[in-house]
XYZ file of C-alpha atoms in Angstrom:
704
model
C 104.217 35.885 138.530
C 104.911 34.294 141.916
C 108.080 34.928 143.875
C 109.192 31.346 143.329
C 108.677 31.654 139.581
C 110.482 34.988 139.609
C 113.392 33.548 141.579
C 113.612 30.568 139.264
C 113.477 32.901 136.268
C 116.254 35.046 137.736
C 118.434 31.996 138.391
C 117.787 30.638 134.907
C 118.251 34.072 133.362
C 121.481 34.650 135.272
C 122.746 31.189 134.337
C 121.811 31.769 130.689
C 123.433 35.206 130.632
C 126.616 33.997 132.340
C 126.735 30.916 130.148
C 126.289 33.062 127.042
C 128.965 35.484 128.268
C 131.436 32.725 129.121
C 130.642 30.953 125.877
C 131.260 34.154 123.944
C 134.537 34.740 125.783
C 135.786 31.164 125.336
C 134.513 31.064 121.770
C 136.396 34.239 120.983
C 139.492 33.213 122.931
C 139.780 29.647 121.637
C 138.609 30.098 118.066
C 140.384 33.413 117.625
C 143.564 31.797 118.931
C 143.273 28.801 116.620
C 142.163 31.047 113.760
C 145.180 33.267 114.341
C 147.515 30.274 114.278
C 145.754 28.980 111.175
C 146.047 32.350 109.461
C 149.736 32.629 110.252
C 150.232 29.102 108.901
C 148.376 29.920 105.680
C 150.357 33.137 105.302
C 153.535 31.101 105.616
C 152.214 28.624 103.043
C 151.350 31.450 100.653
C 154.854 32.785 101.185
C 156.327 29.359 100.397
C 154.240 29.157 97.230
C 155.256 32.675 96.278
C 158.902 31.795 96.975
C 158.570 28.626 94.876
C 157.299 30.729 91.982
C 160.137 33.206 92.553
C 162.567 30.268 92.665
C 161.272 29.108 89.300
C 161.863 32.642 88.042
C 165.379 32.806 89.481
C 166.241 29.395 87.952
C 165.055 30.591 84.563
C 167.069 33.801 84.972
C 170.182 31.794 85.867
C 169.762 29.588 82.790
C 169.211 32.620 80.583
C 172.258 34.428 82.012
C 174.378 31.289 81.529
C 173.441 31.044 77.860
C 173.720 34.797 77.241
C 177.268 35.072 78.686
C 178.755 32.556 76.232
C 181.222 33.163 73.404
C 179.263 30.887 71.056
C 176.082 32.919 71.574
C 178.090 36.144 71.257
C 179.507 34.952 67.942
C 176.087 33.706 66.747
C 174.547 37.139 67.208
C 177.373 38.754 65.246
C 177.247 36.139 62.433
C 174.170 33.879 62.639
C 174.888 30.386 61.390
C 173.270 26.938 61.344
C 176.098 25.282 63.250
C 175.112 27.032 66.508
C 171.489 26.195 65.955
C 172.182 22.560 65.125
C 174.569 22.039 68.035
C 172.770 23.957 70.767
C 169.139 24.532 69.850
C 167.963 21.071 69.085
C 164.465 20.133 70.386
C 166.034 17.697 72.834
C 168.307 20.392 74.273
C 165.467 22.891 74.651
C 163.174 20.294 76.253
C 165.881 19.519 78.756
C 165.864 23.204 79.709
C 162.054 22.985 80.199
C 161.603 26.006 77.969
C 158.611 27.046 75.899
C 160.331 29.967 74.142
C 163.834 31.192 73.296
C 164.460 34.474 71.456
C 167.690 36.067 70.218
C 167.654 39.858 69.592
C 170.495 41.951 68.241
C 171.476 45.230 69.749
C 169.044 47.085 67.472
C 166.128 45.062 68.824
C 165.703 42.929 65.687
C 164.737 39.305 66.189
C 167.656 37.193 64.930
C 166.184 33.826 65.881
C 163.038 32.813 67.698
C 161.773 29.366 68.624
C 158.560 28.504 70.464
C 157.193 25.193 71.655
C 153.615 24.099 71.257
C 153.275 20.466 70.200
C 156.817 20.650 68.898
C 159.492 23.312 68.390
C 159.139 25.767 65.517
C 160.861 28.884 64.360
C 158.896 32.153 64.570
C 159.439 35.673 63.308
C 158.907 39.032 65.010
C 155.329 39.240 63.731
C 154.292 36.014 65.403
C 151.634 36.538 68.121
C 153.815 34.676 70.596
C 156.592 37.317 70.439
C 154.816 40.355 69.045
C 154.601 41.918 72.512
C 158.405 42.045 72.822
C 159.386 45.300 71.058
C 162.421 47.592 71.334
C 160.598 49.626 74.020
C 159.779 46.500 76.076
C 161.472 46.073 79.484
C 162.753 42.731 78.130
C 164.893 44.407 75.500
C 168.233 45.148 77.136
C 170.977 47.479 76.077
C 174.634 47.833 76.984
C 175.234 48.149 80.706
C 171.781 46.890 81.734
C 171.440 43.959 84.085
C 169.434 40.826 83.475
C 165.782 40.895 84.401
C 162.694 38.744 84.315
C 159.098 38.432 85.355
C 155.627 37.525 84.156
C 154.324 38.359 80.709
C 150.670 37.787 79.867
C 150.956 36.075 76.494
C 147.965 35.067 74.342
C 148.453 31.452 75.380
C 148.580 32.315 79.099
C 150.977 33.626 81.753
C 154.569 33.295 80.613
C 157.536 33.265 82.981
C 160.327 35.110 81.123
C 163.980 36.014 81.732
C 166.095 38.407 79.681
C 169.873 38.803 79.795
C 172.325 40.855 77.690
C 174.438 38.757 75.303
C 178.070 39.033 76.415
C 181.258 37.053 76.072
C 182.063 34.143 78.348
C 184.222 36.524 80.379
C 181.112 38.646 80.783
C 182.625 41.478 78.815
C 181.059 43.504 76.097
C 179.820 45.494 74.574
C 176.481 43.663 74.641
C 175.519 42.429 71.156
C 171.847 41.874 71.935
C 169.389 40.255 74.322
C 168.590 36.626 74.988
C 165.000 35.966 76.177
C 163.811 32.638 77.577
C 160.189 31.844 78.474
C 158.365 29.111 80.297
C 154.549 28.964 80.406
C 152.896 28.607 83.796
C 150.469 25.989 82.524
C 148.780 23.192 84.431
C 151.882 20.999 84.121
C 154.140 23.649 85.647
C 151.603 24.398 88.420
C 151.357 20.658 89.189
C 155.126 20.506 89.516
C 155.132 23.524 91.841
C 152.218 22.071 93.870
C 154.165 18.858 94.321
C 157.200 20.866 95.304
C 155.418 22.845 98.075
C 153.024 19.999 98.980
C 149.862 22.033 98.430
C 147.495 22.819 95.594
C 148.338 25.974 93.607
C 146.092 27.852 91.186
C 146.585 31.006 89.140
C 143.817 33.443 88.134
C 144.469 36.062 85.470
C 143.307 39.621 85.871
C 142.570 39.495 82.170
C 139.777 36.987 82.613
C 136.445 38.341 81.347
C 134.773 37.994 84.745
C 136.324 37.401 88.144
C 134.029 36.060 90.859
C 132.886 38.566 93.465
C 135.061 36.948 96.114
C 138.167 36.977 93.905
C 137.477 40.592 92.912
C 137.297 41.577 96.613
C 140.502 39.650 97.322
C 142.232 41.364 94.382
C 141.145 44.799 95.663
C 142.530 44.014 99.135
C 145.832 42.779 97.674
C 146.217 45.907 95.558
C 145.336 48.147 98.502
C 147.402 46.519 101.264
C 150.099 44.591 99.385
C 149.783 41.807 102.004
C 148.787 38.194 101.613
C 145.071 37.524 102.032
C 143.522 34.569 103.858
C 139.908 33.599 103.107
C 138.133 30.688 104.884
C 136.082 28.765 102.344
C 134.097 26.732 104.910
C 134.750 24.716 108.069
C 136.846 22.232 106.068
C 138.785 24.363 103.603
C 140.779 27.617 103.702
C 142.514 29.523 100.928
C 145.344 32.013 100.736
C 146.107 34.540 98.027
C 149.103 36.512 96.779
C 149.300 39.204 94.108
C 151.761 38.659 91.253
C 152.718 41.630 89.094
C 153.949 41.367 85.522
C 157.222 42.658 84.185
C 155.588 46.053 83.661
C 154.719 46.300 87.368
C 150.983 45.860 86.783
C 148.810 43.315 88.678
C 148.522 40.274 86.426
C 147.867 37.109 88.444
C 146.271 35.926 91.669
C 148.153 33.030 93.236
C 145.806 30.800 95.242
C 146.743 28.021 97.650
C 144.272 25.651 99.255
C 144.624 23.791 102.565
C 142.557 21.719 104.975
C 141.373 23.408 108.214
C 142.680 20.780 110.608
C 143.737 23.392 113.131
C 140.322 25.135 113.089
C 138.491 21.834 113.567
C 140.713 21.087 116.538
C 139.641 24.441 117.996
C 135.964 23.483 117.555
C 136.545 20.246 119.444
C 138.270 22.142 122.272
C 135.407 24.637 122.361
C 132.827 21.849 122.541
C 134.483 20.277 125.578
C 134.763 23.682 127.211
C 131.029 24.397 126.699
C 130.073 21.038 128.226
C 132.217 21.836 131.272
C 130.662 25.289 131.669
C 127.125 23.877 131.422
C 127.823 21.262 134.081
C 129.300 23.811 136.492
C 126.444 26.282 135.892
C 123.679 23.729 136.435
C 125.279 22.526 139.673
C 125.590 26.084 140.970
C 122.022 26.966 139.915
C 120.471 23.977 141.687
C 122.397 24.763 144.849
C 121.273 28.396 144.758
C 117.643 27.408 144.170
C 117.657 25.042 147.152
C 119.185 27.711 149.412
C 116.774 30.450 148.321
C 113.743 28.153 148.686
C 114.732 26.966 152.154
C 115.953 30.210 153.706
C 113.953 32.906 151.917
C 110.955 31.882 149.786
C 109.170 29.640 152.283
C 109.450 32.284 155.034
C 108.298 35.105 152.769
C 105.332 32.964 151.699
C 104.348 32.543 155.343
C 104.641 36.298 155.869
C 102.450 36.919 152.817
C 99.763 34.567 154.124
C 99.608 36.498 157.413
C 99.294 39.836 155.574
C 96.551 38.431 153.307
C 94.614 37.309 156.404
C 94.810 40.864 157.803
C 93.471 42.311 154.539
C 90.650 39.800 154.312
C 89.408 40.151 157.896
C 89.489 43.372 159.901
C 89.249 41.301 163.089
C 92.314 39.171 162.246
C 95.339 39.433 164.485
C 97.786 42.247 163.635
C 100.528 40.443 165.523
C 102.624 39.352 162.513
C 105.716 37.249 163.268
C 108.371 35.296 161.349
C 110.830 33.019 163.121
C 114.461 34.031 163.077
C 116.583 37.100 163.693
C 117.515 38.071 160.144
C 116.224 40.693 157.696
C 112.970 38.828 156.956
C 112.102 38.766 160.647
C 112.888 42.494 160.819
C 110.632 43.010 157.799
C 107.760 41.265 159.578
C 108.242 43.559 162.583
C 108.309 46.634 160.331
C 105.112 45.515 158.580
C 103.381 45.007 161.919
C 104.325 48.524 162.984
C 103.373 49.950 159.596
C 99.889 48.418 159.812
C 99.318 50.185 163.107
C 100.601 53.472 161.625
C 98.384 53.108 158.543
C 95.269 52.612 160.661
C 96.184 55.707 162.665
C 96.874 57.676 159.453
C 93.482 56.660 158.015
C 91.737 58.250 160.944
C 93.788 61.441 160.599
C 93.199 61.529 156.826
C 89.450 61.239 157.282
C 89.536 64.163 159.714
C 91.744 66.186 157.335
C 89.436 65.563 154.378
C 86.494 66.751 156.451
C 88.339 69.956 157.388
C 89.356 70.477 153.726
C 85.772 70.102 152.556
C 84.521 72.600 155.135
C 87.356 75.082 154.321
C 86.803 75.027 150.553
C 83.082 75.322 151.002
C 83.522 78.328 153.294
C 86.108 80.031 151.013
C 84.112 79.203 147.849
C 87.214 77.655 146.299
C 86.921 74.585 144.070
C 89.638 72.110 143.060
C 90.092 70.641 139.583
C 92.421 67.943 138.232
C 93.059 67.263 134.514
C 94.835 64.133 133.192
C 96.387 64.654 129.730
C 96.812 60.971 128.885
C 93.185 59.974 129.512
C 91.667 63.417 128.766
C 89.666 63.274 132.004
C 88.758 66.242 134.186
C 87.762 66.109 137.842
C 85.936 69.087 139.330
C 85.003 68.871 142.996
C 81.483 69.724 144.221
C 82.591 73.137 145.549
C 83.680 74.206 142.067
C 80.389 73.096 140.514
C 78.454 74.857 143.268
C 79.979 78.200 142.179
C 77.802 78.080 139.060
C 74.779 76.702 140.929
C 74.972 72.972 140.158
C 75.144 69.900 142.350
C 77.954 67.398 141.906
C 75.909 64.848 139.970
C 74.467 67.470 137.576
C 77.800 67.975 135.736
C 79.855 65.001 134.583
C 83.587 64.953 135.295
C 84.602 65.324 131.633
C 86.173 68.292 129.803
C 83.264 68.363 127.333
C 80.625 68.595 130.076
C 82.493 71.439 131.782
C 83.156 73.383 128.553
C 79.440 73.306 127.642
C 78.777 75.671 130.562
C 81.415 78.218 129.426
C 80.236 81.293 127.522
C 80.886 80.523 123.792
C 83.074 83.616 123.380
C 85.440 82.349 126.132
C 85.626 78.649 125.233
C 88.776 79.046 123.154
C 90.479 80.700 126.141
C 89.487 77.776 128.374
C 90.772 75.189 125.890
C 94.182 76.915 125.847
C 94.858 75.358 129.259
C 95.784 72.152 127.452
C 97.011 73.480 124.117
C 99.407 76.102 125.522
C 100.829 73.648 128.022
C 101.601 71.265 125.216
C 103.020 73.947 122.959
C 105.002 76.043 125.416
C 105.954 73.399 127.978
C 104.299 75.696 130.512
C 104.597 75.151 134.242
C 101.707 77.412 135.330
C 98.061 77.701 134.311
C 96.144 80.971 134.712
C 92.909 81.759 132.914
C 89.780 83.780 133.541
C 86.577 83.026 131.666
C 82.835 83.443 132.024
C 80.423 80.583 132.805
C 76.653 80.324 132.674
C 75.073 80.052 136.124
C 72.172 77.715 136.608
C 69.921 80.726 137.282
C 70.776 82.143 133.819
C 73.332 84.680 134.957
C 77.048 84.856 134.233
C 79.948 84.227 136.610
C 83.649 84.986 136.135
C 85.778 81.986 137.186
C 89.533 82.404 137.778
C 91.529 79.195 137.157
C 95.001 78.750 138.653
C 97.099 75.601 138.586
C 100.385 73.828 137.983
C 101.379 71.488 135.149
C 103.604 68.468 135.795
C 105.715 66.963 133.004
C 107.405 63.654 132.404
C 111.108 63.157 131.717
C 110.657 64.010 128.022
C 108.922 67.320 128.816
C 105.416 66.220 127.811
C 102.605 67.400 130.145
C 101.116 64.670 132.321
C 98.747 66.359 134.735
C 97.311 69.775 135.659
C 96.040 70.464 139.158
C 94.658 73.705 140.530
C 91.780 75.731 141.942
C 88.830 77.698 140.614
C 87.458 80.827 142.312
C 84.388 82.937 141.545
C 85.813 86.420 140.890
C 82.644 87.994 139.508
C 82.543 90.676 142.228
C 86.213 91.429 141.645
C 85.632 91.751 137.888
C 82.734 94.134 138.433
C 84.874 96.200 140.791
C 87.698 96.218 138.275
C 85.345 97.422 135.537
C 84.110 100.163 137.840
C 87.673 101.224 138.630
C 88.567 101.226 134.942
C 85.499 103.272 134.104
C 86.361 105.711 136.887
C 89.954 105.900 135.678
C 88.734 106.657 132.151
C 86.464 109.392 133.477
C 89.280 110.855 135.585
C 91.682 110.890 132.620
C 89.024 112.391 130.363
C 88.200 115.003 132.997
C 91.909 115.702 133.380
C 92.292 116.178 129.633
C 89.191 118.419 129.480
C 90.528 120.538 132.333
C 93.923 120.704 130.620
C 92.204 121.809 127.415
C 90.240 124.482 129.306
C 93.337 125.779 131.075
C 95.255 125.702 127.787
C 92.551 127.790 126.112
C 92.535 130.262 129.036
C 96.305 130.591 128.905
C 96.415 130.919 125.134
C 93.312 133.030 124.518
C 93.380 135.239 127.631
C 96.675 135.345 129.498
C 98.944 135.095 126.448
C 96.803 137.512 124.484
C 96.684 140.007 127.389
C 100.449 139.826 127.794
C 100.897 140.351 124.059
C 98.594 143.379 124.176
C 100.471 144.713 127.192
C 103.775 144.305 125.365
C 102.443 146.120 122.306
C 100.983 148.939 124.447
C 104.224 149.414 126.359
C 106.204 149.550 123.146
C 103.768 152.160 121.753
C 104.096 154.309 124.910
C 107.861 153.973 124.791
C 107.962 155.015 121.158
C 105.773 158.073 121.906
C 108.260 159.497 124.391
C 110.934 161.474 122.544
C 113.785 161.872 124.985
C 114.592 158.808 127.068
C 117.740 158.250 128.957
C 119.890 155.345 127.682
C 119.714 153.500 131.015
C 115.910 153.745 130.940
C 115.805 152.477 127.354
C 118.037 149.557 128.312
C 115.824 148.644 131.258
C 112.726 148.862 129.041
C 114.271 146.536 126.425
C 115.113 144.026 129.146
C 111.555 144.235 130.490
C 110.159 143.728 126.989
C 112.414 140.642 126.523
C 111.228 139.180 129.822
C 107.622 139.840 128.828
C 108.171 138.130 125.462
C 109.732 135.114 127.249
C 106.704 134.915 129.518
C 104.404 134.922 126.470
C 106.407 132.103 124.857
C 106.436 130.087 128.109
C 102.681 130.471 128.524
C 102.104 129.340 124.935
C 104.414 126.334 125.428
C 102.606 125.533 128.664
C 99.282 125.726 126.843
C 100.620 123.442 124.092
C 101.889 120.958 126.664
C 98.518 120.950 128.393
C 96.607 120.425 125.151
C 98.367 120.390 121.761
C 96.080 122.410 119.552
C 97.645 120.779 116.465
C 95.664 117.611 117.221
C 92.503 119.507 116.276
C 93.984 121.089 113.136
C 96.718 118.783 111.766
C 95.697 115.356 113.045
C 97.576 112.828 115.161
C 100.376 111.826 112.754
C 101.319 115.384 111.706
C 101.152 116.535 115.348
C 103.539 113.790 116.506
C 105.870 114.536 113.587
C 105.975 118.268 114.480
C 106.409 117.425 118.169
C 109.426 115.234 117.312
C 110.932 118.069 115.277
C 110.419 120.539 118.161
C 111.878 117.995 120.615
C 115.043 117.703 118.520
C 115.433 121.490 118.325
C 115.015 121.950 122.088
C 117.110 118.995 123.336
C 119.707 118.494 120.608
C 118.849 114.772 120.564
C 118.504 113.491 117.009
C 114.854 112.462 116.651
C 113.674 110.310 113.759
C 109.974 109.968 112.889
C 108.516 107.245 110.670
C 104.924 106.279 109.927
C 103.697 103.400 107.784
C 100.145 102.645 106.687
C 98.636 105.565 108.633
C 97.471 107.491 105.575
C 93.692 107.570 105.679
C 93.527 106.087 109.184
C 91.159 108.078 111.372
C 91.570 107.928 115.148
C 89.072 109.086 117.706
C 89.796 112.079 119.895
C 90.325 109.883 122.972
C 92.730 107.599 121.105
C 94.677 110.544 119.664
C 95.212 112.339 122.962
C 96.142 109.157 124.874
C 98.649 107.989 122.220
C 100.085 111.512 122.063
C 100.531 111.494 125.846
C 102.402 108.170 125.543
C 104.771 109.742 122.977
C 105.107 112.862 125.128
C 105.914 110.892 128.288
C 108.314 108.525 126.476
C 110.286 111.397 124.937
C 110.256 113.183 128.297
C 111.852 110.117 129.884
C 114.482 110.073 127.131
C 115.309 113.724 127.846
C 115.402 113.265 131.629
C 116.983 109.823 132.097
C 118.253 108.091 128.929
C 121.381 110.182 128.125
C 120.707 109.223 124.504
C 122.088 110.764 121.335
C 119.326 109.443 119.089
C 115.677 108.436 119.473
C 113.151 107.148 116.919
C 109.356 107.321 116.941
C 107.553 104.869 114.639
C 103.800 104.546 114.079
C 102.640 101.536 112.042
C 99.162 100.367 111.078
C 99.368 96.537 110.952
C 95.832 95.185 111.020
C 94.325 94.485 113.471
C 96.697 96.684 115.499
C 98.168 100.163 115.501
C 101.711 99.911 116.849
C 103.597 102.835 118.413
C 107.315 102.305 119.089
C 109.695 104.781 120.809
C 113.301 103.550 120.862
C 116.500 105.255 122.058
C 120.201 104.371 122.215
C 120.633 105.515 125.799
C 121.953 103.910 128.951
C 118.927 101.647 129.497
C 117.796 100.183 132.843
C 116.495 97.023 134.538
C 112.788 97.174 133.770
C 111.430 95.330 136.818
C 113.447 97.124 139.527
C 113.115 100.410 137.623
C 109.316 100.322 137.574
C 109.218 99.290 141.237
C 111.517 102.187 142.181
C 109.362 104.641 140.208
C 106.239 103.446 142.043
C 107.969 103.799 145.436
C 109.088 107.334 144.532
C 105.543 108.092 143.299
C 106.738 108.822 139.778
C 103.682 107.860 137.737
C 105.005 108.365 134.182
C 105.357 104.689 133.236
C 102.181 103.800 135.109
C 100.287 106.571 133.338
C 101.436 105.315 129.928
C 100.446 101.734 130.778
C 97.014 102.838 132.055
C 96.296 104.990 128.984
C 97.127 102.144 126.603
C 95.054 99.734 128.700
C 92.056 102.094 128.491
C 92.315 101.833 124.694
C 92.141 98.032 124.940
C 95.820 97.618 124.134
C 99.070 96.479 125.671
C 102.244 98.366 126.625
C 105.659 96.685 126.718
C 108.899 98.218 127.948
C 112.082 96.457 126.841
C 115.428 97.604 128.202
C 118.699 96.489 129.752
C 121.691 98.439 131.093
C 123.778 99.714 128.201
C 121.277 98.564 125.543
C 118.855 101.466 125.275
C 115.094 101.363 125.846
C 112.106 100.410 123.668
C 108.538 101.441 124.529
C 106.017 99.502 122.412
C 102.284 100.225 122.520
C 99.799 98.067 120.604
C 96.140 99.065 120.419
C 93.408 97.437 118.323
C 92.389 99.250 115.191
C 88.683 99.581 114.492
C 87.154 97.775 111.441
C 87.821 99.619 108.255
C 90.894 101.295 109.680
C 89.038 103.625 112.037
C 89.698 103.706 115.749
C 87.037 105.606 117.470
C 86.886 107.036 120.930
């Protein structure tokens, strides 16, 4: 996309975004304001409708109270007679009261007289469906001292507005002789009268209807939950308001609905429309002005600058003297570009020289560079790296598959871990050694080192590093390891020889000397007490020397390894260690029954146990140590753990090496000679764990 198109898009996008934002703000401000006014108006209208219905109720209650507090009614309840009925309860009189029901109850709750109006007035009894719901336990049945009351009753014919008042004398004295109940149905005629009264359309919906619409059900739930009037817009032309009406029992019975035109909302839409037209006109004027300014002062000058730069790229002989008229930022940019072009040409020359030096240095040091891209799965290996295995650059493709084909099959899995471990462990470093087939048929050890870069989510993106031929180093390392093995074996053989000499010759000679001295001493009859005491002391010293020589011989070469086997020897050594040091020593072995270890494995593992327990005695200050030997195929695991003071492993090992204390190093080297791994885990105050893992031979045998 060109700069002009981008600029135009930005102006249009900015105008659209600002227009949308301003439209949203004005839409919300204007319509929410008009909607709020409309809602408050509808709430007031619902209140007026509710008050009109309450006024109808209060009028009925006043009429009922007027009739109930009348001596004639009081006398009629005491002695019912036709004169009262004929004079006061004629159809004309009841119609004038706009009643649909009048009921007279005595103080026992018995219906004395009941009249209801359908097509005409008729007398009903207590069993009539129209009055059957009024029983002595009804709130409408009043007793002495109770005030008049009224409300809504859901009668079979529909909602009935009722009022009940105790029958008293005209002086409003008692006792009350019964209850007078008057009712007026809220039918279409009554609702039409109320609608005319409040100048709006009223409707009533009964909760007893078989099915309320979803909208009315939601409105009813809101009314029950909040107790406040609800306003529901029907569409852009009509809005409705709702109130909850409870019956005389306090239960929700009716929804009162009013309906009104949305004149106020439509006026808000008109206001909004004019406001949008004004915003559009202002925005377009501003956008055109901005476009003209940007085109004249910026775009045309940048286009000229771009043409000059394109000419430089297309022709090496084109002038590098790039200029733009003016003294503003664009002119400064042209000057900076001119200077940058000169610097780039100078840097190209230096880069070419640097690349030549790099090529000569890597070729002389026999170091190759590789670069792996995770996204495209492409591998670059430079010619120096390929030359280490005897190939020219074009003889091996720069793909992972082509490179892996030259790796010894046994080491290919190790080479592939460069990618898999980086993905799994989020590694930052790469270090692998594997063997590769040389072009002449031989084998070369290649050491790979590199770094892994990751994206913001932690996923690896690229690996970059070097490859070095370390075949000579590997051969030297194997020679050193072989020599170390021979030295340790020679050391153990010499220890065994010295142990046999001490045990079989020196210890035996001292024992014979002790026995001979005791025999000579016993043969002499009269010996002075001080001489006897000195002889006993000499015999004790001689016995101590015998024990020390035997312990020294055992330390040099535990003879139990040859007679009891490795596990029993370690177990007995742990028991002797506990007796000598007072440190509680626990021994546990699992899965070692039937496992046969070679002589070299036995003596080296025993030396690890011996050295580890020696360190516990000398340094750990522990009260308890455990020795565990577990056969867990394909490994045999030896663990020595104490509850002592612990130490920092790294600094501790370094200090031991500086002080030429070779205990930890000796343990590590012995385990390494067995093809295993030694780990030392410790921290100040957390004790120490020495864990040795060596491979077990197939079938559970680990030979020397």
